[in-house]
Tab-separated table of C-alpha atoms in Angstrom:
chain	number	residue	atom	x	y	z
A	1	MET	CA	26.290	3.300	107.225
A	2	LYS	CA	28.612	0.020	105.746
A	3	ASN	CA	32.072	-0.682	105.735
A	4	ILE	CA	33.816	-3.377	103.938
A	5	ILE	CA	37.548	-3.621	103.851
A	6	ILE	CA	39.643	-5.856	101.808
A	7	SER	CA	43.197	-7.130	102.186
A	8	ILE	CA	45.336	-9.228	99.754
A	9	PHE	CA	48.176	-10.851	101.423
A	10	VAL	CA	51.368	-13.402	99.796
A	11	ILE	CA	52.908	-15.562	102.250
A	12	ILE	CA	56.521	-15.536	101.345
A	13	ASN	CA	59.379	-17.770	103.238
A	14	GLY	CA	57.300	-16.859	106.335
A	15	TYR	CA	57.265	-13.448	105.462
A	16	GLN	CA	53.617	-12.278	105.590
A	17	ILE	CA	53.845	-9.482	102.175
A	18	SER	CA	50.519	-6.974	102.197
A	19	ILE	CA	49.936	-5.994	98.300
A	20	ALA	CA	47.150	-4.705	97.647
A	21	GLN	CA	43.581	-2.368	100.320
A	22	TYR	CA	40.987	-1.932	99.052
A	23	ASN	CA	38.388	-0.545	101.661
A	24	LEU	CA	34.401	0.998	100.696
A	25	ASP	CA	32.859	3.030	103.030
A	26	THR	CA	29.173	3.800	102.372
A	27	THR	CA	27.305	6.348	104.569
A	28	LEU	CA	23.570	7.902	104.002
A	29	ILE	CA	23.608	11.588	104.571
A	30	ASP	CA	21.478	15.186	104.221
A	31	ILE	CA	24.636	17.289	102.628
A	32	ASN	CA	23.236	20.834	101.097
A	33	HIS	CA	20.286	20.303	103.776
A	34	ASP	CA	17.196	19.678	101.372
A	35	LYS	CA	16.115	17.169	103.570
A	36	ILE	CA	16.368	13.882	101.434
A	37	VAL	CA	19.038	12.045	102.022
A	38	ASP	CA	22.052	12.277	100.506
A	39	THR	CA	24.400	8.719	99.836
A	40	LEU	CA	28.461	9.844	100.396
A	41	ILE	CA	30.576	6.192	98.571
A	42	ASN	CA	33.941	6.731	100.092
A	43	ASP	CA	36.285	4.088	97.896
A	44	PHE	CA	39.903	4.272	98.764
A	45	SER	CA	42.326	1.197	97.676
A	46	ARG	CA	46.236	1.582	97.840
A	47	GLY	CA	48.510	-1.024	96.158
A	48	SER	CA	52.409	-1.500	95.773
A	49	ALA	CA	52.443	0.696	93.337
A	50	CYS	CA	49.340	2.541	93.131
A	51	GLY	CA	46.356	4.225	95.372
A	52	GLY	CA	44.568	7.334	96.520
A	53	ARG	CA	40.615	7.895	97.301
A	54	THR	CA	37.508	8.144	95.854
A	55	VAL	CA	34.592	9.637	97.003
A	56	THR	CA	31.286	9.960	95.121
A	57	VAL	CA	28.580	11.678	95.842
A	58	ILE	CA	24.356	11.093	94.491
A	59	ASN	CA	21.586	13.557	95.328
A	60	GLY	CA	18.880	11.958	96.643
A	61	LYS	CA	16.613	13.906	94.872
A	62	THR	CA	18.020	14.485	92.174
A	63	ASN	CA	19.637	11.231	91.971
A	64	GLU	CA	22.667	12.497	90.551
A	65	GLN	CA	26.143	11.049	91.037
A	66	PHE	CA	29.253	13.631	90.613
A	67	SER	CA	32.319	12.040	91.484
A	68	LEU	CA	36.006	13.970	92.751
A	69	SER	CA	39.275	10.697	92.868
A	70	ASN	CA	42.992	11.676	93.723
A	71	GLU	CA	44.120	7.936	92.404
A	72	GLY	CA	47.296	7.108	91.551
A	73	CYS	CA	50.111	5.599	91.077
A	74	TYR	CA	53.242	6.920	93.096
A	75	SER	CA	55.599	7.266	90.476
A	76	ASN	CA	54.132	10.563	90.159
A	77	PHE	CA	53.952	13.530	92.337
A	78	ILE	CA	51.070	15.648	91.711
A	79	ARG	CA	47.666	15.035	91.014
A	80	ILE	CA	45.572	16.526	88.602
A	81	LEU	CA	40.853	16.490	89.796
A	82	MET	CA	39.132	18.578	87.274
A	83	VAL	CA	35.698	19.417	88.299
A	84	PRO	CA	32.378	19.261	86.416
A	85	GLN	CA	30.896	21.590	85.021
A	86	LYS	CA	27.466	20.674	86.446
A	87	LEU	CA	29.041	20.759	90.338
A	88	LYS	CA	30.228	24.267	89.903
A	89	LEU	CA	25.867	24.787	90.263
A	90	LYS	CA	25.480	26.875	93.252
A	91	THR	CA	22.798	24.608	94.061
A	92	ASN	CA	25.632	21.766	93.982
A	93	LYS	CA	27.959	24.079	96.303
A	94	ALA	CA	27.183	21.641	99.619
A	95	PHE	CA	28.473	18.191	97.404
A	96	LEU	CA	31.104	19.906	95.806
A	97	ASN	CA	33.113	20.760	99.400
A	98	VAL	CA	32.540	17.503	101.223
A	99	LEU	CA	34.061	16.177	98.075
A	100	LYS	CA	37.528	18.381	97.804
A	101	LYS	CA	37.431	17.804	101.776
A	102	LYS	CA	37.311	13.958	101.020
A	103	VAL	CA	40.177	13.713	98.779
A	104	LEU	CA	42.424	17.077	98.994
A	105	PRO	CA	45.340	17.393	101.056
A	106	ASP	CA	44.231	19.943	104.781
A	107	GLN	CA	46.322	22.817	103.253
A	108	LYS	CA	45.828	25.199	100.156
A	109	ARG	CA	48.138	27.133	98.787
A	110	ASP	CA	48.515	30.522	96.332
A	111	HIS	CA	51.295	29.609	94.924
A	112	ILE	CA	53.557	26.744	93.931
A	113	ASP	CA	56.527	25.697	95.221
A	114	SER	CA	60.219	25.752	93.245
A	115	SER	CA	60.112	21.710	93.034
A	116	LEU	CA	56.476	21.719	92.105
A	117	GLU	CA	57.193	24.562	89.029
A	118	TRP	CA	60.570	21.850	88.184
A	119	ILE	CA	58.380	19.465	87.291
A	120	ILE	CA	55.276	21.052	86.083
A	121	THR	CA	57.983	24.216	83.907
A	122	GLY	CA	59.887	20.781	82.440
A	123	ALA	CA	56.964	18.049	81.832
A	124	LEU	CA	55.852	21.847	79.361
A	125	GLY	CA	59.534	21.592	77.846
A	126	TYR	CA	59.888	18.423	76.690
A	127	LYS	CA	60.624	17.645	73.732
A	128	ASP	CA	60.776	13.799	72.385
A	129	LEU	CA	63.796	13.342	70.039
A	130	ASP	CA	63.199	10.295	67.677
A	131	ASP	CA	66.085	10.843	65.492
A	132	ASP	CA	68.711	11.695	67.898
A	133	SER	CA	71.783	9.345	68.266
A	134	LEU	CA	72.940	9.924	72.270
A	135	PHE	CA	69.433	11.182	73.685
A	136	ARG	CA	66.145	10.004	74.383
A	137	ASP	CA	64.830	13.494	75.573
A	138	ILE	CA	65.626	16.737	76.437
A	139	VAL	CA	63.766	18.305	79.631
A	140	SER	CA	64.236	21.728	80.089
A	141	PRO	CA	62.331	23.319	83.670
A	142	LYS	CA	62.556	26.840	84.288
A	143	THR	CA	63.430	27.678	87.950
A	144	SER	CA	64.781	30.423	89.488
A	145	TRP	CA	68.045	30.504	91.207
A	146	GLN	CA	67.250	31.928	95.134
A	147	SER	CA	68.396	32.924	98.196
A	148	GLU	CA	66.810	30.941	100.686
A	149	ILE	CA	67.142	27.090	100.675
A	150	LEU	CA	65.367	24.601	98.867
A	151	GLU	CA	62.150	23.518	100.966
A	152	ILE	CA	60.456	19.841	100.205
A	153	PRO	CA	56.854	21.352	101.740
A	154	ASP	CA	53.818	19.396	103.666
A	155	SER	CA	51.317	17.772	100.515
A	156	TYR	CA	48.718	20.508	99.175
A	157	TYR	CA	46.595	21.951	96.130
A	158	VAL	CA	46.296	24.469	94.110
A	159	ASN	CA	43.637	26.162	92.184
A	160	ILE	CA	44.046	25.058	87.974
A	161	SER	CA	46.154	28.465	86.565
A	162	SER	CA	46.682	28.505	82.599
A	163	GLU	CA	49.477	27.112	83.063
A	164	ILE	CA	48.846	23.465	84.601
A	165	LEU	CA	45.888	22.852	82.102
A	166	LYS	CA	49.131	22.865	79.386
A	167	LEU	CA	50.256	20.839	81.519
A	168	SER	CA	46.630	18.558	82.517
A	169	SER	CA	45.755	18.128	78.907
A	170	ALA	CA	48.906	16.174	78.004
A	171	TYR	CA	48.421	14.605	81.163
A	172	LYS	CA	44.949	13.529	81.024
A	173	ASP	CA	45.578	12.844	76.609
A	174	HIS	CA	42.846	15.348	76.642
A	175	LEU	CA	41.777	18.968	75.475
A	176	ILE	CA	40.787	21.070	78.179
A	177	ASN	CA	39.165	24.420	77.773
A	178	GLU	CA	39.538	27.092	79.633
A	179	GLU	CA	36.112	27.666	81.035
A	180	SER	CA	37.488	24.809	83.182
A	181	HIS	CA	38.059	23.780	86.744
A	182	GLY	CA	39.716	22.200	89.215
A	183	PHE	CA	42.866	21.953	91.943
A	184	LEU	CA	46.223	20.044	90.801
A	185	ILE	CA	47.484	18.134	94.169
A	186	TYR	CA	51.594	18.153	94.784
A	187	TYR	CA	52.344	14.368	97.235
A	188	PRO	CA	56.335	15.605	98.771
A	189	SER	CA	56.181	12.731	100.783
A	190	GLY	CA	57.222	11.389	98.126
A	191	HIS	CA	60.831	12.477	98.504
A	192	HIS	CA	61.309	10.258	101.779
A	193	ILE	CA	63.624	13.573	103.349
A	194	GLU	CA	62.114	16.410	105.505
A	195	LYS	CA	64.119	19.061	105.710
A	196	LEU	CA	67.682	20.168	103.199
A	197	ASP	CA	69.421	22.558	105.251
A	198	SER	CA	70.888	19.187	106.664
A	199	LEU	CA	72.584	17.269	103.942
A	200	THR	CA	76.531	17.448	102.948
A	201	PRO	CA	77.139	17.984	99.505
A	202	VAL	CA	77.968	14.778	97.211
A	203	ALA	CA	80.104	16.674	94.462
A	204	GLN	CA	81.422	20.013	94.206
A	205	ASN	CA	83.960	22.364	92.201
A	206	LYS	CA	84.356	25.818	92.863
A	207	TYR	CA	81.813	26.825	91.758
A	208	TYR	CA	78.921	24.196	93.016
A	209	LYS	CA	78.017	22.090	95.475
A	210	ILE	CA	75.754	19.483	94.289
A	211	TYR	CA	73.459	17.291	97.405
A	212	LYS	CA	70.872	14.414	96.535
A	213	THR	CA	67.760	13.889	98.465
A	214	PRO	CA	66.141	10.077	97.313
A	215	HIS	CA	64.645	11.408	94.511
A	216	ALA	CA	66.037	14.394	93.633
A	217	VAL	CA	69.025	16.830	93.374
A	218	PHE	CA	70.055	21.025	93.753
A	219	VAL	CA	72.738	23.181	93.826
A	220	LYS	CA	73.701	26.096	95.927
A	221	ARG	CA	76.137	28.176	93.573
A	222	GLY	CA	77.353	30.730	96.094
A	223	GLY	CA	74.411	31.945	98.712
A	224	MET	CA	71.813	30.940	95.842
A	225	TYR	CA	70.276	27.730	95.242
A	226	ASN	CA	68.111	25.552	92.383
A	227	TRP	CA	66.255	22.710	91.324
A	228	LEU	CA	67.676	20.762	89.623
A	229	PHE	CA	66.979	17.356	88.995
A	230	ILE	CA	63.552	15.788	90.564
A	231	SER	CA	62.566	11.851	89.659
A	232	ASP	CA	59.097	11.944	88.682
A	233	SER	CA	57.623	9.984	86.376
A	234	LEU	CA	55.964	12.367	84.652
A	235	VAL	CA	59.048	14.298	83.705
A	236	THR	CA	62.255	11.841	83.973
A	237	GLY	CA	60.768	8.700	85.162
A	238	ALA	CA	61.040	7.274	88.621
A	239	PRO	CA	60.487	4.053	89.925
A	240	ASP	CA	57.054	2.410	91.230
A	241	ARG	CA	57.414	2.908	94.097
A	242	ARG	CA	59.162	5.908	96.448
A	243	SER	CA	60.887	3.549	99.076
A	244	TRP	CA	63.261	2.255	96.358
A	245	PHE	CA	64.941	4.910	95.563
A	246	SER	CA	66.012	6.553	92.292
A	247	ILE	CA	69.388	9.141	93.314
A	248	LYS	CA	72.471	6.949	92.807
A	249	GLN	CA	75.930	7.709	91.879
A	250	ILE	CA	76.588	12.182	90.833
A	251	GLN	CA	79.294	12.863	88.953
A	252	LEU	CA	80.123	16.885	88.444
A	253	ILE	CA	82.129	17.319	85.508
A	254	ASP	CA	82.698	21.944	85.542
A	255	LYS	CA	79.137	22.668	84.607
A	256	TYR	CA	77.807	19.756	84.050
A	257	LEU	CA	76.565	16.618	86.426
A	258	ILE	CA	76.383	12.603	85.241
A	259	ILE	CA	73.311	11.418	87.089
A	260	HIS	CA	72.589	7.626	87.518
A	261	GLN	CA	68.837	7.627	88.154
A	262	ASP	CA	67.838	3.836	89.385
A	263	VAL	CA	63.502	2.987	87.769
A	264	PRO	CA	63.050	-0.188	89.403
A	265	PRO	CA	61.956	-2.806	88.876
A	266	ASP	CA	63.217	-2.156	85.503
A	267	ASN	CA	66.203	-4.520	85.260
A	268	THR	CA	68.522	-1.161	83.645
A	269	TYR	CA	68.717	2.796	84.519
A	270	ASN	CA	68.997	6.266	83.052
A	271	ILE	CA	71.426	8.299	83.284
A	272	HIS	CA	70.675	11.856	82.505
A	273	ILE	CA	73.024	15.449	81.763
A	274	VAL	CA	72.036	18.462	83.126
A	275	ASN	CA	73.992	21.960	82.894
A	276	ILE	CA	73.280	23.045	85.726
A	277	GLU	CA	73.711	26.989	84.425
A	278	THR	CA	70.822	26.390	81.808
A	279	GLN	CA	69.439	23.637	83.013
A	280	LYS	CA	68.828	21.238	80.616
A	281	VAL	CA	68.407	17.872	81.586
A	282	GLY	CA	69.158	15.635	78.415
A	283	HIS	CA	68.256	11.438	79.014
A	284	LEU	CA	70.775	9.139	77.420
A	285	ASN	CA	69.550	6.825	74.516
A	286	PHE	CA	70.583	3.745	75.958
A	287	GLU	CA	69.982	1.139	78.255
A	288	PRO	CA	72.210	0.679	80.952
A	289	SER	CA	72.124	-1.734	82.330
A	290	TYR	CA	74.191	-3.916	85.937
A	291	ASN	CA	74.895	-7.016	83.697
A	292	ASN	CA	76.192	-6.981	80.558
A	293	GLY	CA	74.832	-10.213	79.036
A	294	THR	CA	78.538	-12.287	80.428
A	295	ASP	CA	78.982	-14.937	82.840
A	296	GLU	CA	81.181	-12.078	84.294
A	297	GLY	CA	78.608	-9.149	85.417
A	298	GLY	CA	78.908	-6.109	85.229
A	299	MET	CA	79.273	-2.227	85.960
A	300	ASP	CA	77.756	-1.601	88.887
A	301	THR	CA	77.256	1.648	87.506
A	302	PHE	CA	78.860	4.086	85.710
A	303	GLU	CA	82.469	5.910	84.935
A	304	VAL	CA	84.403	8.496	83.541
A	305	ILE	CA	87.372	6.917	82.130
A	306	ASN	CA	89.970	9.357	79.814
A	307	ASN	CA	87.044	12.291	79.316
A	308	GLN	CA	84.352	9.119	78.355
A	309	LEU	CA	81.720	8.523	79.838
A	310	ILE	CA	81.565	4.353	80.012
A	311	PHE	CA	78.921	1.551	81.008
A	312	ASN	CA	77.361	-1.282	80.251
A	313	GLU	CA	74.046	-1.523	78.349
A	314	TYR	CA	71.565	-4.000	78.492
A	315	GLY	CA	72.406	-7.309	76.817
A	316	GLU	CA	75.913	-5.866	75.096
A	317	PRO	CA	78.840	-7.556	75.946
A	318	VAL	CA	81.805	-5.293	74.684
A	319	LEU	CA	81.060	-2.020	77.292
A	320	ARG	CA	80.019	1.854	75.481
A	321	LYS	CA	82.841	4.354	75.629
A	322	ILE	CA	81.421	7.921	74.460
A	323	PRO	CA	83.321	11.536	74.273
A	324	LEU	CA	82.330	13.636	77.395
A	325	GLN	CA	82.666	16.331	74.819
A	326	GLN	CA	80.532	14.647	72.343
A	327	ILE	CA	77.800	14.575	75.437
A	328	PHE	CA	78.107	18.360	76.253
A	329	ASN	CA	78.261	19.856	72.842
A	330	THR	CA	75.079	17.894	71.930
A	331	LEU	CA	72.911	18.309	74.978
A	332	ASP	CA	74.061	21.879	74.925
A	333	SER	CA	72.813	22.661	70.456
A	334	TYR	CA	68.804	21.987	72.436
């Protein structure tokens, strides 16, 4: 067995900060029990924004190589792993089983939970707006209201389905045929919260109670719950690190939400408008900023004054003011 571990450190003001870690482990073992030694390579890396594990097996008899990887950036809750057709052959089953054990979570599910459903349907319902003066993009997730309190599950994986194939085609930026086989991994630990039933509302009116986690927003209407917003780079944008909490101020106005979403290390933030009933999410086509371009500084977040949404715009000394009704009507027109 050969094991290589490399860590990179930076010293800042006497503090040692780990920037990246790399671990390469090579094992010689007869994986498929044909009395010929095969090679198993376990390649793990972890940086400040991305990381994961790539595992490779080399058939000792044929010298064929097969790999699976869960590497990705922390701004995305999901990973999509496509399995090569040849690896699905019965003769290579032992190799596939080893790769799955090394790169997939312990828990397998037959069906996705509602938070992952929000991300997937949101990605499939994403619409980029090139010529709208108010909105940059619209997301239209489709999740059902449920009577049970929403959950943040442990990490799990599911087999690729037809709907996920559509997502993986866009995610991987290439076409995938219907015979493709693979797995989708969901890493909910990035939500930085385990239970939702202990949260108190951050906003409410006579119809809705609004709750937030570090990276998500959900609603209670009567005795029913639903997701309204999740920070994920595939759908709404997200911070490079999940330890940088993204959901800041939330304002509830009738059936609409206005959400301040931080996306560090950017020095601007996003403003999203949500229609609670239609589930549509609109990303305003501006660059709200903490700095107004003058020595006087700027606003910490947006404000709603006299039925107008008001905020600093990056590099602009004059406040941006937009009538709320104009924003809501435009969102509902899509």
